[in-house]
Coordinates of C-alpha atoms in Angstrom, one line a residue:
X28 CA 161.7 -27.1 133.2
X29 CA 163.9 -28.5 135.9
X30 CA 161.0 -28.5 138.4
X31 CA 158.7 -30.3 136.0
X32 CA 161.2 -32.9 134.8
X33 CA 163.0 -33.6 138.1
X34 CA 166.5 -33.2 136.6
X35 CA 168.7 -30.3 135.4
X36 CA 167.8 -30.1 131.7
X37 CA 169.9 -27.0 131.1
X38 CA 173.0 -28.7 132.4
X39 CA 172.3 -31.8 130.3
X40 CA 171.9 -29.7 127.2
X41 CA 175.1 -27.6 127.8
X42 CA 177.4 -30.2 129.3
X43 CA 176.0 -33.6 128.3
X44 CA 176.9 -36.4 128.2
X45 CA 175.7 -36.5 124.6
X46 CA 174.6 -40.1 124.8
X47 CA 172.2 -39.2 127.6
X48 CA 170.9 -36.1 125.8
X49 CA 170.2 -38.3 122.7
X50 CA 168.1 -40.7 124.7
X51 CA 164.4 -40.3 123.8
X52 CA 163.4 -39.6 127.4
X53 CA 165.7 -36.6 127.5
X54 CA 165.8 -35.5 123.8
X55 CA 162.1 -34.9 123.4
X56 CA 161.7 -32.6 126.5
X57 CA 164.8 -30.7 125.5
X58 CA 163.4 -30.1 122.0
X59 CA 160.0 -29.1 123.4
X60 CA 161.4 -26.8 126.0
X61 CA 163.7 -25.1 123.4
X62 CA 160.8 -24.5 121.0
X63 CA 158.2 -23.6 123.7
X64 CA 160.4 -21.2 125.6
X65 CA 158.7 -17.9 126.2
X66 CA 162.0 -16.1 125.4
X67 CA 162.0 -17.6 122.0
X68 CA 158.5 -16.5 121.2
X69 CA 159.4 -13.0 122.6
X70 CA 161.8 -12.5 119.7
X71 CA 158.9 -12.6 117.3
X72 CA 157.3 -9.2 117.5
X73 CA 153.9 -8.7 119.2
X74 CA 152.5 -7.6 115.9
X75 CA 153.5 -10.8 114.3
X76 CA 151.8 -12.9 117.0
X77 CA 148.6 -10.8 116.9
X78 CA 148.4 -11.3 113.1
X79 CA 149.3 -15.0 113.1
X80 CA 146.8 -17.0 111.0
X81 CA 148.1 -20.5 111.7
X82 CA 150.8 -22.6 113.5
X83 CA 152.1 -26.2 113.3
X84 CA 154.7 -28.2 115.0
X85 CA 156.6 -31.3 113.7
X86 CA 156.1 -34.4 115.8
X87 CA 156.9 -33.5 119.4
X88 CA 157.0 -29.9 118.2
X89 CA 153.2 -30.0 118.0
X90 CA 153.2 -29.5 121.8
X91 CA 155.3 -26.3 121.3
X92 CA 152.8 -25.0 118.7
X93 CA 149.9 -25.6 121.2
X94 CA 151.8 -23.7 123.9
X95 CA 152.3 -20.8 121.5
X96 CA 148.5 -20.9 120.7
X97 CA 147.5 -20.9 124.4
X98 CA 146.0 -24.3 124.3
X99 CA 148.5 -25.7 126.8
X100 CA 150.7 -24.1 129.4
X101 CA 154.4 -24.5 129.2
X102 CA 154.6 -26.7 132.3
X103 CA 151.6 -28.9 131.3
X104 CA 153.0 -29.4 127.8
X105 CA 156.5 -30.3 129.1
X106 CA 155.1 -32.8 131.7
X107 CA 153.0 -34.5 128.9
X108 CA 156.1 -34.6 126.7
X109 CA 158.1 -36.1 129.7
X110 CA 155.5 -38.9 130.1
X111 CA 155.4 -39.4 126.3
X112 CA 159.2 -39.6 125.9
X113 CA 159.7 -42.0 128.8
X114 CA 157.0 -44.3 127.5
X115 CA 158.4 -44.1 123.9
X116 CA 161.9 -44.9 125.3
X117 CA 160.6 -48.0 127.0
X118 CA 158.7 -49.1 123.9
X119 CA 161.9 -48.6 121.8
X120 CA 164.0 -50.8 124.2
X121 CA 161.5 -53.6 123.8
X122 CA 162.1 -54.1 120.1
X123 CA 165.2 -53.3 118.0
X124 CA 163.8 -50.7 115.7
X125 CA 164.7 -47.4 114.1
X126 CA 163.9 -44.9 111.3
X127 CA 165.3 -44.6 107.8
X128 CA 165.3 -41.3 105.9
X129 CA 164.7 -42.0 102.2
X130 CA 164.9 -39.8 99.1
X131 CA 163.2 -41.4 96.1
X132 CA 162.1 -40.7 92.6
X133 CA 158.8 -40.5 90.8
X134 CA 158.7 -44.2 90.2
X135 CA 159.5 -45.1 93.8
X136 CA 156.7 -47.2 95.4
X137 CA 157.4 -46.8 99.1
X138 CA 154.5 -49.0 100.3
X139 CA 155.6 -51.9 98.0
X140 CA 159.2 -51.6 99.3
X141 CA 157.8 -51.7 102.9
X142 CA 155.7 -54.8 102.1
X143 CA 158.8 -56.6 100.7
X144 CA 160.8 -55.6 103.8
X145 CA 158.1 -57.1 106.0
X146 CA 158.1 -60.3 104.0
X147 CA 161.9 -60.4 104.4
X148 CA 161.5 -60.1 108.2
X149 CA 158.9 -62.9 108.2
X150 CA 161.5 -65.1 106.4
X151 CA 163.8 -64.4 109.3
X152 CA 161.2 -65.6 111.8
X153 CA 160.1 -62.2 113.0
X154 CA 156.4 -62.3 113.9
X155 CA 154.2 -59.3 113.0
X156 CA 157.1 -57.2 111.5
X157 CA 156.7 -53.5 111.2
X158 CA 158.0 -51.4 108.3
X159 CA 155.9 -48.5 107.2
X160 CA 156.0 -44.8 106.3
X161 CA 156.2 -42.8 109.5
X162 CA 156.9 -39.3 108.1
X163 CA 155.8 -37.6 104.9
X164 CA 158.3 -34.8 104.4
X165 CA 158.1 -33.4 100.9
X166 CA 157.6 -34.9 97.4
X167 CA 160.0 -37.9 96.9
X168 CA 161.0 -37.8 100.6
X169 CA 159.8 -40.1 103.3
X170 CA 160.9 -41.5 106.6
X171 CA 160.3 -45.3 106.9
X172 CA 160.3 -46.8 110.4
X173 CA 160.2 -50.3 111.7
X174 CA 162.2 -53.3 112.7
X175 CA 166.0 -52.8 112.1
X176 CA 166.1 -55.9 109.9
X177 CA 163.5 -54.4 107.6
X178 CA 165.4 -51.1 107.4
X179 CA 168.7 -52.9 106.7
X180 CA 166.9 -54.8 103.9
X181 CA 165.7 -51.5 102.3
X182 CA 169.2 -50.0 102.4
X183 CA 170.7 -53.1 100.8
X184 CA 168.1 -53.1 98.0
X185 CA 167.9 -49.3 97.6
X186 CA 168.5 -49.4 93.8
X187 CA 165.7 -51.9 93.3
X188 CA 163.2 -49.5 94.9
X189 CA 164.6 -46.4 93.1
X190 CA 165.9 -44.9 96.4
X191 CA 168.5 -42.3 95.5
X192 CA 169.6 -41.8 99.1
X193 CA 169.0 -43.5 102.5
X194 CA 170.3 -42.7 105.9
X195 CA 169.5 -44.0 109.4
X196 CA 168.2 -41.3 111.8
X197 CA 169.9 -41.0 115.2
X198 CA 166.8 -42.2 117.1
X199 CA 166.3 -45.2 119.3
X200 CA 163.0 -46.5 117.9
X201 CA 160.3 -46.7 115.2
X202 CA 158.4 -43.6 116.2
X203 CA 154.9 -42.9 114.7
X204 CA 154.3 -46.7 114.1
X205 CA 152.4 -49.3 116.0
X206 CA 155.6 -50.3 117.8
X207 CA 154.9 -47.2 120.0
X208 CA 151.5 -48.6 121.2
X209 CA 152.8 -49.1 124.8
X210 CA 153.2 -45.3 124.9
X211 CA 149.6 -44.5 124.0
X212 CA 147.9 -45.2 127.4
X213 CA 150.4 -43.2 129.5
X214 CA 150.1 -40.2 127.3
X215 CA 146.3 -40.5 127.2
X216 CA 146.1 -40.6 131.0
X217 CA 148.2 -37.5 131.5
X218 CA 146.3 -35.5 128.8
X219 CA 143.0 -36.4 130.6
X220 CA 144.3 -34.5 133.7
X221 CA 145.2 -31.4 131.7
X222 CA 142.6 -28.7 131.0
X223 CA 143.2 -28.0 127.3
X224 CA 142.0 -24.6 126.0
X225 CA 140.7 -23.7 122.6
X226 CA 143.7 -22.4 120.6
X227 CA 143.9 -18.7 120.0
X228 CA 145.1 -19.3 116.4
X229 CA 144.6 -22.3 114.1
X230 CA 146.8 -25.2 114.8
X231 CA 147.2 -28.0 112.3
X232 CA 147.5 -31.6 113.4
X233 CA 150.2 -34.0 112.3
X234 CA 147.7 -36.9 112.2
X235 CA 145.5 -35.6 109.3
X236 CA 147.0 -32.3 108.3
X237 CA 143.8 -30.4 109.3
X238 CA 142.9 -27.8 111.8
X239 CA 142.2 -28.8 115.4
X240 CA 138.5 -28.1 116.1
X241 CA 138.2 -28.1 119.9
X242 CA 140.0 -29.3 123.1
X243 CA 138.8 -32.9 123.0
X244 CA 139.9 -33.1 119.4
X245 CA 143.4 -32.0 120.5
X246 CA 143.5 -34.6 123.3
X247 CA 142.4 -37.4 120.9
X248 CA 144.8 -36.6 118.1
X249 CA 147.9 -36.0 120.3
X250 CA 147.5 -39.5 121.5
X251 CA 146.9 -40.9 118.1
X252 CA 149.9 -39.0 116.8
X253 CA 152.3 -41.4 118.7
X254 CA 151.4 -44.3 116.4
X255 CA 150.4 -42.4 113.3
X256 CA 152.6 -41.1 110.5
X257 CA 153.4 -37.4 110.5
X258 CA 151.7 -35.9 107.5
X259 CA 153.9 -32.8 107.3
X260 CA 153.8 -32.5 103.5
X261 CA 150.0 -32.6 103.6
X262 CA 150.0 -30.1 106.4
X263 CA 152.1 -27.7 104.4
X264 CA 149.5 -27.9 101.5
X265 CA 146.7 -27.3 104.0
X266 CA 148.4 -24.3 105.7
X267 CA 149.2 -22.6 102.4
X268 CA 146.2 -23.4 100.4
X269 CA 144.7 -20.2 98.9
X270 CA 143.1 -18.7 95.9
X271 CA 145.4 -18.0 92.9
X272 CA 146.8 -14.5 93.2
X273 CA 146.4 -14.3 97.0
X274 CA 149.7 -13.3 98.7
X275 CA 151.4 -15.9 101.0
X276 CA 151.8 -15.0 104.7
X277 CA 155.2 -14.6 106.4
X278 CA 156.4 -17.9 107.9
X279 CA 158.6 -18.1 111.0
X280 CA 160.4 -21.1 112.1
X281 CA 161.2 -20.6 115.8
X282 CA 164.1 -22.5 117.4
X283 CA 167.4 -24.0 116.5
X284 CA 167.9 -25.3 112.9
X285 CA 166.2 -24.5 109.6
X286 CA 165.1 -28.0 108.7
X287 CA 161.4 -27.1 108.4
X288 CA 162.2 -24.2 106.2
X289 CA 164.1 -26.5 103.8
X290 CA 161.1 -28.8 103.7
X291 CA 158.8 -25.9 103.0
X292 CA 161.0 -24.9 100.1
X293 CA 160.5 -28.3 98.6
X294 CA 156.7 -28.3 99.2
X295 CA 155.9 -24.7 98.2
X296 CA 158.6 -22.5 96.7
X297 CA 156.3 -19.4 96.6
X298 CA 155.4 -19.7 100.3
X299 CA 159.1 -20.3 101.2
X300 CA 160.0 -16.9 99.8
X301 CA 158.3 -15.3 102.8
X302 CA 160.1 -17.6 105.2
X303 CA 162.1 -16.3 108.2
X304 CA 164.1 -18.2 110.8
X305 CA 164.2 -17.1 114.5
X306 CA 166.8 -18.6 116.7
X307 CA 166.6 -17.4 120.3
X308 CA 170.3 -18.2 120.9
X309 CA 171.1 -15.7 118.2
X310 CA 168.9 -13.2 119.9
X311 CA 170.6 -13.6 123.2
X312 CA 173.9 -12.9 121.5
X313 CA 172.6 -9.6 120.2
X314 CA 172.6 -10.6 116.6
X315 CA 170.0 -9.1 114.2
X316 CA 166.8 -11.2 113.9

């Protein structure tokens, strides 16, 4: 990773400074390297890999899923993520923006709330304000991204829109919205230079929640993903769709944290009962996997 990135990623992860690690240009490669690492996949038995029926990665984690499936090499994926992260960092610095995690209720109308937040921004003199759903997590949970003024408006009017909880995410910009358009061309250019292979297992795209069909399809949707909402809830439905009575497969979340497992539990409780977490740090310490 150090050779690809041009800086000591391991030292940055272990020693900081934290504010540098949190920067998009460093955070995304760190996440991708952690989830793509060969050592992490090695903790999942060979039999599990051979019998794998599908894989998916959340946001930048989609690159890790493609590495796992043999569509991208580790070095190629990491370099693409480096270019993506640097371009997204630059786009974030151009406009004060962010992301707001929202828990709602059945009566919550997220799109109407975003519309009113944009109107509020226009009243402040902001031209072409952005405020839209950027991540579909699970029923009644969304991430809304856009101008900071819009997100502040939503927090202040949370009760009006039936939001039960809101919290700002520790990110520097409105990812997966049109505010990231400056990052599209740099990523598109680097992906053109990479020979993407057909995945060995089915990989599901964040953009439409469906299986990638071929190499060009992967290239096209990885670029589109930068400015498109992450349809994770829809992806979970696609991955686990099966005839009634059919057993659910084992699910492995590889890498630090169990956030995707928690989301799966909300989306599909029966599928979650076959969920396992694999943390390569635990494996290195000799703990039972």
